Coordinates of C-alpha atoms in Angstrom, one line a residue:
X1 CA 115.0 43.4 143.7
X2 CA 116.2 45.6 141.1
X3 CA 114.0 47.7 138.3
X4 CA 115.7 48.2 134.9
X5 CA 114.1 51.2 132.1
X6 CA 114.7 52.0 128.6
X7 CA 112.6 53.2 125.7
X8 CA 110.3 51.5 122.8
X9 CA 107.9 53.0 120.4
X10 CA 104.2 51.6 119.6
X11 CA 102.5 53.1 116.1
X12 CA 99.0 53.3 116.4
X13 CA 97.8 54.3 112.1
X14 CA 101.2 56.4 111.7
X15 CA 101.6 57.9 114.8
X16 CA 103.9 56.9 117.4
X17 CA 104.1 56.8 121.4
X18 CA 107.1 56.7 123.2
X19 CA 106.8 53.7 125.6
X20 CA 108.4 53.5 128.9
X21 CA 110.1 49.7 129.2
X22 CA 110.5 48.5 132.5
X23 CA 111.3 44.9 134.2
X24 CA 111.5 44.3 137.3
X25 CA 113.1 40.9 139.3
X26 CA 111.9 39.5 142.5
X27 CA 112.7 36.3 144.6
X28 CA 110.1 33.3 143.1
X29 CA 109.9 30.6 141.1
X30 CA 111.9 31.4 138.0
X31 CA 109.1 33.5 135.8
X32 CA 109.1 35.8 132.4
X33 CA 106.2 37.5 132.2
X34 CA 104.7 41.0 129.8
X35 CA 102.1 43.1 131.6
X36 CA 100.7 46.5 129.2
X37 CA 98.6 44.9 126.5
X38 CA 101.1 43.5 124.3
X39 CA 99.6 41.3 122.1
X40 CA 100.6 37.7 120.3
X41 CA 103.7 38.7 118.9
X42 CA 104.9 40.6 122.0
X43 CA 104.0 38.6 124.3
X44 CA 106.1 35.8 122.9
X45 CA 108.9 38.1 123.3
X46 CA 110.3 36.2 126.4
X47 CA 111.0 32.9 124.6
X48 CA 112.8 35.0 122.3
X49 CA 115.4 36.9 124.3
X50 CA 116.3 33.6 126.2
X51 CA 117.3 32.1 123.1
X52 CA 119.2 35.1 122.0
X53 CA 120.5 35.8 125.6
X54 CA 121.8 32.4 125.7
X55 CA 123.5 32.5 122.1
X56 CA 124.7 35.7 122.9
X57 CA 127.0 34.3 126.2
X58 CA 124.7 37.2 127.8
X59 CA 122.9 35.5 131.3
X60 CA 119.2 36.7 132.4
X61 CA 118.8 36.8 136.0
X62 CA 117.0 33.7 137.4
X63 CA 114.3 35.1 139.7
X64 CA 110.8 36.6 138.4
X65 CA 110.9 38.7 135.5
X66 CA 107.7 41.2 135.2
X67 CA 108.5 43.8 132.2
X68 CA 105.4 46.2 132.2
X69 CA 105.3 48.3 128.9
X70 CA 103.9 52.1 129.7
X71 CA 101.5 53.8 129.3
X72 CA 99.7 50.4 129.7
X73 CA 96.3 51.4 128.1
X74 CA 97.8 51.5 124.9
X75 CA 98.3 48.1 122.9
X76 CA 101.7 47.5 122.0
X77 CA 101.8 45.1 118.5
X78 CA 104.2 43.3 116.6
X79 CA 108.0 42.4 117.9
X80 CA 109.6 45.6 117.6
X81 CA 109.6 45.6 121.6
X82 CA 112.1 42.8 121.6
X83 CA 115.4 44.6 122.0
X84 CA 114.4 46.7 124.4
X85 CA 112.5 44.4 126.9
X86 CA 115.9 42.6 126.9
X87 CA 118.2 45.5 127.6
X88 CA 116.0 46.4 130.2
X89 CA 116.3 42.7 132.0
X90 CA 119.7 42.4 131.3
X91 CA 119.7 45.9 133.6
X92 CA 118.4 44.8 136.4
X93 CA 121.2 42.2 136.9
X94 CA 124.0 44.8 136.1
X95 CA 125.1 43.1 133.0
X96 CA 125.0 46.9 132.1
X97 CA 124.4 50.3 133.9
X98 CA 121.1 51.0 133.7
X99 CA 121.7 54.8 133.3
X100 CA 123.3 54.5 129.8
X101 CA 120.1 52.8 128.0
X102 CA 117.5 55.0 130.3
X103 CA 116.7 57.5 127.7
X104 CA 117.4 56.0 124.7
X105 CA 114.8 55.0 121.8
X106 CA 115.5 50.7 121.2
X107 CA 113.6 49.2 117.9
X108 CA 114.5 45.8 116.4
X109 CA 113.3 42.1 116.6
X110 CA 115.3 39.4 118.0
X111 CA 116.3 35.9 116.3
X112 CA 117.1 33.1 118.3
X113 CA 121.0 33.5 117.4
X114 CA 120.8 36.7 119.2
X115 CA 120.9 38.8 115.6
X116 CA 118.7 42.1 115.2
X117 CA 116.2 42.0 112.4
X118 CA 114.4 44.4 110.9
X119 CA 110.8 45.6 112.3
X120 CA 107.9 47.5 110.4
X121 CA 107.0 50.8 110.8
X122 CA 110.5 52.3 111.8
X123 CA 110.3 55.3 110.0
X124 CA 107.1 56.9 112.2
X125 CA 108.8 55.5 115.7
X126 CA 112.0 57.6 115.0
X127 CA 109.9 60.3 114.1
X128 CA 107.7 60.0 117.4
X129 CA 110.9 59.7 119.5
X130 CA 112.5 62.6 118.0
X131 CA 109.6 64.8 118.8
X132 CA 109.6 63.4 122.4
X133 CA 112.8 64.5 122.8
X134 CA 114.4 61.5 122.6
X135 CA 118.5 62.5 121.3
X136 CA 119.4 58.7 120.0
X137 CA 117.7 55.5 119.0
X138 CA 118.9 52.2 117.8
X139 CA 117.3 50.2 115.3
X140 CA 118.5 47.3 113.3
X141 CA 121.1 47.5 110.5
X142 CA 118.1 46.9 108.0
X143 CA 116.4 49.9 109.5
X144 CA 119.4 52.6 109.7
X145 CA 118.5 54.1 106.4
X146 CA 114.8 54.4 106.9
X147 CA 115.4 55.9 110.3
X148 CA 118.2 58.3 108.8
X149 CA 115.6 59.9 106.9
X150 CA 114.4 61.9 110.1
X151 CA 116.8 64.4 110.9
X152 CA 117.3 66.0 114.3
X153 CA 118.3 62.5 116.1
X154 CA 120.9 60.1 116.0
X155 CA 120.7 57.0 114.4
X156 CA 123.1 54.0 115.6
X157 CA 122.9 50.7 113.8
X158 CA 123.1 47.5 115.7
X159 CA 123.6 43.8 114.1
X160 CA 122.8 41.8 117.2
X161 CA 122.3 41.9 120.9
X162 CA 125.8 41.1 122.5
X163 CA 126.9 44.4 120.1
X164 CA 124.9 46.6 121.5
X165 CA 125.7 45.4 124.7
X166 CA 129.4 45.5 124.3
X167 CA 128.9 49.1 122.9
X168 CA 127.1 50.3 126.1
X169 CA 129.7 48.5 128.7
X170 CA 132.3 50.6 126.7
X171 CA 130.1 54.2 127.1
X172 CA 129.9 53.4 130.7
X173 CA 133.6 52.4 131.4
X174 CA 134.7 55.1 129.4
X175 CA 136.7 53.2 127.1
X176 CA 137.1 53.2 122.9
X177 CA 133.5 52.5 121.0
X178 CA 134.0 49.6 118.3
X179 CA 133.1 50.3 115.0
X180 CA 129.2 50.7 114.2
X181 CA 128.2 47.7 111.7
X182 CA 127.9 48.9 107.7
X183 CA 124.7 49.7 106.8
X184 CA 124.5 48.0 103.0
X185 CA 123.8 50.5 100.5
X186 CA 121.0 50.2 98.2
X187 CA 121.1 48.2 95.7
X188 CA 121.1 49.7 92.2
X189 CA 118.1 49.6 90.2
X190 CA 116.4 51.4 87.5
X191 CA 113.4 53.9 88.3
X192 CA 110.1 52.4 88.4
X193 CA 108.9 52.8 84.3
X194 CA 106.7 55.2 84.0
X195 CA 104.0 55.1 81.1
X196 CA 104.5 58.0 78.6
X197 CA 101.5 60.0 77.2
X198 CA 102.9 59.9 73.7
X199 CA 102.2 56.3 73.3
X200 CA 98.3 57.5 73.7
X201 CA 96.6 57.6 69.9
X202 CA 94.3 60.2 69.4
X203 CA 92.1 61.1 72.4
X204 CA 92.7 64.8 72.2
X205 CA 89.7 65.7 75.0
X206 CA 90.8 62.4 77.3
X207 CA 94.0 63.7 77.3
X208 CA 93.2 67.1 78.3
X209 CA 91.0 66.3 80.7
X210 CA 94.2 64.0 82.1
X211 CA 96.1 67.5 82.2
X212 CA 93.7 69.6 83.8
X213 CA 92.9 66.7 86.5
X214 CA 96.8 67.1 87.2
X215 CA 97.2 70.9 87.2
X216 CA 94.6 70.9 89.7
X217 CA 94.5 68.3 91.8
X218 CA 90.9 67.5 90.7
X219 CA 89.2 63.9 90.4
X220 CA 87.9 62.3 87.3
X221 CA 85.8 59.5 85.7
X222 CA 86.0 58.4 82.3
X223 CA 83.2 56.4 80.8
X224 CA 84.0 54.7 77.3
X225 CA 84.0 51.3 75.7
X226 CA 86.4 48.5 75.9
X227 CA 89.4 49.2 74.5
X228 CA 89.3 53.3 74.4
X229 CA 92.2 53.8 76.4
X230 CA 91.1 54.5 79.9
X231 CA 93.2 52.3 82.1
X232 CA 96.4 53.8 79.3
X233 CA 95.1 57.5 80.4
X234 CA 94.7 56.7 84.3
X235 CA 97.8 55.0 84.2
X236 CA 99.6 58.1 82.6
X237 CA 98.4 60.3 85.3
X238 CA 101.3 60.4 87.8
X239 CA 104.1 60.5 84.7
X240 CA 102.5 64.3 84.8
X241 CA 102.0 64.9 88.3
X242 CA 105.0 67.3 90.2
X243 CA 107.1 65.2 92.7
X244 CA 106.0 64.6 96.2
X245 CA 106.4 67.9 98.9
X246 CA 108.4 66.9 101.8
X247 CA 106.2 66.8 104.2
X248 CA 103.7 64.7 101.7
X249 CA 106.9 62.4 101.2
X250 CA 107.3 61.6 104.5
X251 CA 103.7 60.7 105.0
X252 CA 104.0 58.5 102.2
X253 CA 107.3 57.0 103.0
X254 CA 105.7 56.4 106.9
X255 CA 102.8 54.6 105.2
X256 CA 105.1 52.2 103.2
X257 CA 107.2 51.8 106.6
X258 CA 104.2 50.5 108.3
X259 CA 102.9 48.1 106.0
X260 CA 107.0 46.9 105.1
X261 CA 106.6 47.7 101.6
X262 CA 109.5 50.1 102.1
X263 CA 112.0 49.4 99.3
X264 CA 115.9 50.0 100.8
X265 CA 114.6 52.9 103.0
X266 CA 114.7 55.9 100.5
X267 CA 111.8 58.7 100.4
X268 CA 109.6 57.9 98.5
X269 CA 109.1 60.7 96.2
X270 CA 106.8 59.9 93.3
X271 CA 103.4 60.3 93.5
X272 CA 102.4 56.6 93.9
X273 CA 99.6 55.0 91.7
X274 CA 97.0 52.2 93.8
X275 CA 94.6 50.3 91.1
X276 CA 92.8 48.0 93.7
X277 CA 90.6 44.6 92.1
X278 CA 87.0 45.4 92.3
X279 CA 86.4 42.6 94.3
X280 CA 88.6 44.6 97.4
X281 CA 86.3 44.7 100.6
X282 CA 85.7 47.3 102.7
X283 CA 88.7 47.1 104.9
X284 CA 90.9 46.3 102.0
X285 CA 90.0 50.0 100.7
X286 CA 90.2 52.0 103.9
X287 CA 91.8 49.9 106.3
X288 CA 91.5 47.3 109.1
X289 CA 92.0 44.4 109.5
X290 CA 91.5 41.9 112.7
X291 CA 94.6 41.1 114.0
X292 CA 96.4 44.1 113.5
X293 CA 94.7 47.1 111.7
X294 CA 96.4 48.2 108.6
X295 CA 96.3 51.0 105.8
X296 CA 93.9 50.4 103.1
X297 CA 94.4 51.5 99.4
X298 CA 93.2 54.7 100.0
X299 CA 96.1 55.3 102.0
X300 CA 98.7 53.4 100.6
X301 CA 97.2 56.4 97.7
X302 CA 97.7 59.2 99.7
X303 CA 99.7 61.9 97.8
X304 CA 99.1 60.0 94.4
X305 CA 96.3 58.3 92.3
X306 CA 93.4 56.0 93.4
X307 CA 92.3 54.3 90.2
X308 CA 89.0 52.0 90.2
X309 CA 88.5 50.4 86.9
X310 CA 85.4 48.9 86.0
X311 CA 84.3 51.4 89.0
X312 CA 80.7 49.6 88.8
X313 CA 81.4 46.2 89.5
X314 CA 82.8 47.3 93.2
X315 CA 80.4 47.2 95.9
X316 CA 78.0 50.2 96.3
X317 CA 79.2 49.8 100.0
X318 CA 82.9 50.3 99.4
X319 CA 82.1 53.3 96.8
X320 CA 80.5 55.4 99.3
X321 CA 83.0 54.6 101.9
X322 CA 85.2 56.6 99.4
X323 CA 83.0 59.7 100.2
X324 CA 84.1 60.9 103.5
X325 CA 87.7 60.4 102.6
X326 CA 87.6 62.3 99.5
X327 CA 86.4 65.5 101.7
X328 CA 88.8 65.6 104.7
X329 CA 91.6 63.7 103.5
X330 CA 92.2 61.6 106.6
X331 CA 89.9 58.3 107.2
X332 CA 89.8 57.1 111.0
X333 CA 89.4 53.5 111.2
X334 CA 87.2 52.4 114.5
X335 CA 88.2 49.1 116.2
X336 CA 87.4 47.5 119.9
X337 CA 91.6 48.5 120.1
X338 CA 91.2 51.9 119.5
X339 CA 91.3 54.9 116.5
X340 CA 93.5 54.5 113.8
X341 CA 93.8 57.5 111.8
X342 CA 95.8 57.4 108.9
X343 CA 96.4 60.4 105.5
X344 CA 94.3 59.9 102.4
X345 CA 94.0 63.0 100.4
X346 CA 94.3 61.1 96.9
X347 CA 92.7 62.2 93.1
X348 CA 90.3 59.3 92.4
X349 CA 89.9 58.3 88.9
X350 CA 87.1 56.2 88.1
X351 CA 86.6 54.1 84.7
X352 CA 83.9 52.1 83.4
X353 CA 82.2 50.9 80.2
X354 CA 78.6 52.6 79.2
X355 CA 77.1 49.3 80.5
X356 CA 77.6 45.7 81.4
X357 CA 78.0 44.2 77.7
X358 CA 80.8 47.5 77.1
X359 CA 78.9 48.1 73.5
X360 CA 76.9 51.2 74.6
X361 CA 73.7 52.4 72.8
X362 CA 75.0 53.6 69.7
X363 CA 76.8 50.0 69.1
X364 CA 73.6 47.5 69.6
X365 CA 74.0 47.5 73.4
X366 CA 72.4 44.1 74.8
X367 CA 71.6 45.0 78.1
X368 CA 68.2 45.9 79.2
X369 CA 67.1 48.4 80.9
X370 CA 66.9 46.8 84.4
X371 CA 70.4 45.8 84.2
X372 CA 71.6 49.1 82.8
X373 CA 70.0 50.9 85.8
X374 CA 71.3 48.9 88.4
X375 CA 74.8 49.0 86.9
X376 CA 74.7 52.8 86.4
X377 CA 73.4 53.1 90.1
X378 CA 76.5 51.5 91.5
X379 CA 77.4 55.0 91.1
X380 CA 75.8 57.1 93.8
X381 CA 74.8 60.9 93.3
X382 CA 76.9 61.8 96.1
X383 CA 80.0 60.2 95.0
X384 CA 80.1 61.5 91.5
X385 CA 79.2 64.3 93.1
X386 CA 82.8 64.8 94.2
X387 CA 84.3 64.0 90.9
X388 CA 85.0 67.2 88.6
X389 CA 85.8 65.8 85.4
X390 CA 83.7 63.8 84.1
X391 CA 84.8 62.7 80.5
X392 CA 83.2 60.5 77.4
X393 CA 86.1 58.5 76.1
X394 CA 85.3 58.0 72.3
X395 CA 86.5 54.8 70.7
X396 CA 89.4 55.4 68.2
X397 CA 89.0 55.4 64.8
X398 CA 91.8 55.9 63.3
X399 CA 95.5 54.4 64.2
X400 CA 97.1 54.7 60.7
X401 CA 98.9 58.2 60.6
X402 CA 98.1 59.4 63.6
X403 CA 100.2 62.4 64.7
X404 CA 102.6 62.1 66.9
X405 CA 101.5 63.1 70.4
X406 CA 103.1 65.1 73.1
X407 CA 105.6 63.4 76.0
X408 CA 104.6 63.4 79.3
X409 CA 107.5 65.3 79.8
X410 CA 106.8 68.5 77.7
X411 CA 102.6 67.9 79.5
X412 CA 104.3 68.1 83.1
X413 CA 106.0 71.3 82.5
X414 CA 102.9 73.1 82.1
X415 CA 101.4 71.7 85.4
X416 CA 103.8 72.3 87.5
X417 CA 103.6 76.0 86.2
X418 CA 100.1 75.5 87.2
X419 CA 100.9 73.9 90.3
X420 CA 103.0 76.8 91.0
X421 CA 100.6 79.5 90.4
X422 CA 98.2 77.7 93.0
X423 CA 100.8 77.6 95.5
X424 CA 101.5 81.2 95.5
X425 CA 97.4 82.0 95.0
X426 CA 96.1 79.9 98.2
X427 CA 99.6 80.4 100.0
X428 CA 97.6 83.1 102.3
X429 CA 94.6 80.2 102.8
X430 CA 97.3 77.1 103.8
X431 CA 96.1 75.4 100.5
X432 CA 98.2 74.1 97.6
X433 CA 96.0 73.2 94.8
X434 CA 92.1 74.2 93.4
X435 CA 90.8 71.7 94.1
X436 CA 91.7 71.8 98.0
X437 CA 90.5 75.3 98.8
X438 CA 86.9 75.6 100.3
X439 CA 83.8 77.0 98.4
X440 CA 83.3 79.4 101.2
X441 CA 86.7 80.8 100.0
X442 CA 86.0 80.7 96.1
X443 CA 82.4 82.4 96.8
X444 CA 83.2 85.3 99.1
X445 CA 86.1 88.4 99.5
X446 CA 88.6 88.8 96.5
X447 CA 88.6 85.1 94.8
X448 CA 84.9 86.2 94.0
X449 CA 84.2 86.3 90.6
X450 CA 81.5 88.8 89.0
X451 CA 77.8 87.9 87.9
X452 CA 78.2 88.2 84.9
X453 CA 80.8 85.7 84.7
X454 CA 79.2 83.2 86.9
X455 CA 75.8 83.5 85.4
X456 CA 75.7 79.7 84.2
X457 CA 76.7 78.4 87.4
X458 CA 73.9 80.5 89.1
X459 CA 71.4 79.4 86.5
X460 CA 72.0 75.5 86.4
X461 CA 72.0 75.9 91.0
X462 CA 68.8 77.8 90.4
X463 CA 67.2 75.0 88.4
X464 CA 68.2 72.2 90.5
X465 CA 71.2 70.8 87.8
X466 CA 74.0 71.6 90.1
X467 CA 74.2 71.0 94.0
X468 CA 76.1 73.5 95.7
X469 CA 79.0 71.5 95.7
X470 CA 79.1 71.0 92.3
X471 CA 79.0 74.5 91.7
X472 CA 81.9 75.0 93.9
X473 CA 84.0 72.0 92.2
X474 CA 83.2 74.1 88.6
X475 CA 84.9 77.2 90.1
X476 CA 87.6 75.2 91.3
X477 CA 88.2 73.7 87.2
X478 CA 87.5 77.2 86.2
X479 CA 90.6 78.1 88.4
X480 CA 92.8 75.4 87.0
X481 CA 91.5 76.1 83.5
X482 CA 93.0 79.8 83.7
X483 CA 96.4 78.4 85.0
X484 CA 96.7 76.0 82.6
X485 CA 95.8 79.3 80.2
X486 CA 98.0 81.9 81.9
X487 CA 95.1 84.0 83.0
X488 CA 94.7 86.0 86.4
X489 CA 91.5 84.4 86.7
X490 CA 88.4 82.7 84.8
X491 CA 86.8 84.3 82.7
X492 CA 82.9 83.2 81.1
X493 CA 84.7 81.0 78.9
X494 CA 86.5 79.0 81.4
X495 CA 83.6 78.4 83.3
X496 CA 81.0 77.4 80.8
X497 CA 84.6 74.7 79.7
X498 CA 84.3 74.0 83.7
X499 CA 80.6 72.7 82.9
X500 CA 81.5 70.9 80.0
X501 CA 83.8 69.0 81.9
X502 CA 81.4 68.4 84.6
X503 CA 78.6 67.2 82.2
X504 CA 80.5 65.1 79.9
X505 CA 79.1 62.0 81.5
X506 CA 75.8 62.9 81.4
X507 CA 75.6 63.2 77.8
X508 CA 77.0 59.6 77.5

């Protein structure tokens, strides 16, 4: 009887825990069996390593394999277990010394040839090994550059199961290593196009409200007729926004890892942009699933720009899910498996026509008013109550001789001055942008701002116009409104322009 151990990593949202491998043989009728909630896909893993074991001129012992995976309350998913339930069998025979692989992180999937293949989700396993403590971790030669982006731990590529195995009989009889496999480079590809604001026509308040929504971080909703330009706008959006902070970056990049939407292992860097169909359900939007729960669009958003056009036509159910999100940043997804809890701080931009038939009032509108309420409803109080901007987008007029506009280039410079000035204001308070920092912050001590300059805030929250966190999302504009105009802080006029911007829709 002999007991074999190595090291695995199971993601739960995009967090990892190092798992404890260990397989065991015992005299019996010849047996291969998982104990530790794996589920489908694991538990298949035996018929697997056979296969490979066999095409890899590597023999399994022939007794009664029990491979428990630890701590065995958590489930283990997928076949990323696959490599290192084998070495840890093959250990327990002496194939190889069961001292080398001990503390050492194993990732990868195993074909029936015995080749590794690559496994979702890499990214936040090396990361959960290398703050366990874990100095070296082996993942599949379609990982390596994924895992390489976590520094602090070493990364060793591996092809197939009798290489890896060779490699370790080498470490433990002292003698030369081969040579580690090639990892492929990336393969050579333009930049993802980005949409430039100077193909935009006209729309001199849409595009400033863009502009402020990017300085600051804020959300927005744009309400025009078909054909205005609001899907060109919202699209524009992240052409303006700074790139991605590191630690947002990694986040990002972690999410892309665990759904395997991870092109050739770079960080991902750019703000991403995530325009779900309005026919998305709820777990589509914030995540779930049955078999295996993954992140929804809100997530796969995170860092970047959630855009909902035709916001209306989703369900009222799957708008206010949006709600809780928007606040903390973080939405935890409860299944009979456990918490999943994945990033979502995102700016929302909402679109939609000024009623079902798109023509509005002023252009014979068709709809009566039953219809125009319920589609308006869609909309709930509390939701738009957590959108800043909220912008009429006028039809355009005129197309011949239009002006040329600015680039998204020249637009971006001025937010990320913006973006800078934030950063050093809210550096003290662990925030970044307006719209992140608290009311409590923007209403008390030195971000105060006098009576007399808050005076139309205080009047429209007297008469019932504003809720208290409305007024608290017009000081943030205001905020963003002086950086964008170089000012120490708002003055009257940038927050009666803060109101404007809040009751744009209203008017329409």
């Amino acid at each position: 009887m002999t007991l074999g151990r190595t090291l695995c990593v199971a993601v739960n949202g995009i967090d990892g825990t190092v798992v404890e491998v260990e397989a065991f043989t015992s005299p019996g009728q010849p047996a291969f069996g998982i104990i530790g909630l794996p589920d489908s896909a694991c538990r298949q893993a035996p018929d697997r390593i056979k296969a490979a074991a066999a095409n890899s001129t590597l023999l399994l012992p022939r007794d009664k394999i029990t491979v428990n995976l630890s701590p065995a309350a958590l489930t283990k998913q997928g076949s990323g277990y696959d490599l290192a339930i084998a070495l840890a069998v093959l250990a327990t025979r002496k194939a190889l010394d069961p001292s080398v692989i001990r503390d050492i992180v194993h990732l990868g999937e195993l074909g029936l040839d015995g080749m590794l293949r690559p496994v979702a989700g890499v990214l936040p396993a090396v990361l959960a090994a290398r703050d366990h403590g874990v100095s070296a971790v082996v993942v599949p030669v379609g990982n390596a550059r994924e895992a390489s982006l976590v520094s602090g731990i070493q990364v060793v590529p591996a092809s197939s199961l009798a290489q890896i195995v060779e490699r370790y009989q080498c470490v433990y009889k002292r003698r030369p290593l081969p040579p580690l496999p090639d990892v492929p480079a990336p393969r050579k590809r333009g930049d993802r196009a980005v949409h430039d604001m100077a193909d935009v026509i006209g729309q001199p308040e849409a595009r400033f409200a863009i502009e402020v929504a990017a300085a600051g971080g804020h959300n927005l909703a744009m309400v025009g007729p078909p054909g205005a330009g609001k899907t060109m706008l919202a699209e524009r959006l992240v052409g303006i926004l700074p790139p991605l902070p590191e630690e947002t970056a990694l986040q990002v990049t972690a999410i892309h890892s665990v759904l395997g939407a991870l092109k050739d292992g770079e960080l991902v860097r750019r703000a991403p942009f995530v325009a779900p169909h309005h026919g998305a359900s709820m777990a589509a939007m914030v995540g779930g699933g049955t078999q295996k729960v993954r992140p929804g669009a809100i997530s796969r958003a995170h860092g970047g720009v959630l855009f909902l056009d035709e916001c209306p036509e989703f369900s009222r159910e799957v708008l206010d899910a949006l709600r809780q999100p928007l606040e903390s940043g973080m939405v935890e997804v409860a299944r009979s498996a456990g918490y999943f809890k994945y990033p979502a701080r995102f700016q929302l931009i909402l679109a939609s026509n000024p009623c079902p038939c798109g023509l509005g009032l002023t252009r014979g509108c068709r709809c009566t008013a039953t219809i125009l309420r319920t589609y308006r409803n869609k909309l709930s109080g509390p939701l738009m109550d957590r959108v800043d901007v909220q912008l009429q987008v006028q039809a355009v007029t005129k197309v011949q001789n239009a002006p040329p506009q600015e680039p998204s280039a020249v637009i971006a410079e001025r937010v990320e001055v913006a973006r800078r000035r934030q950063r050093e204001r809210w550096a003290s308070e662990g925030q970044t942008t307006n719209s992140s920092v608290s009311g409590a912050v923007l209403r008390s001590g030195r971000w105060r701002l006098p009576a007399e300059v808050t005076r139309p805030l205080d009047h429209q929250l007297d008469r019932g116009i504003l809720t208290l966190r409305g007024y608290d999302r017009c000081l943030r504009l205001a905020w963003t409104l002086a950086d964008l105009a170089g000012a120490d802080r708002p003055q009257a006029p940038h927050l009666m322009q803060a109101l404007g911007l809040r009751s744009a829709q209203e008017a329409a």
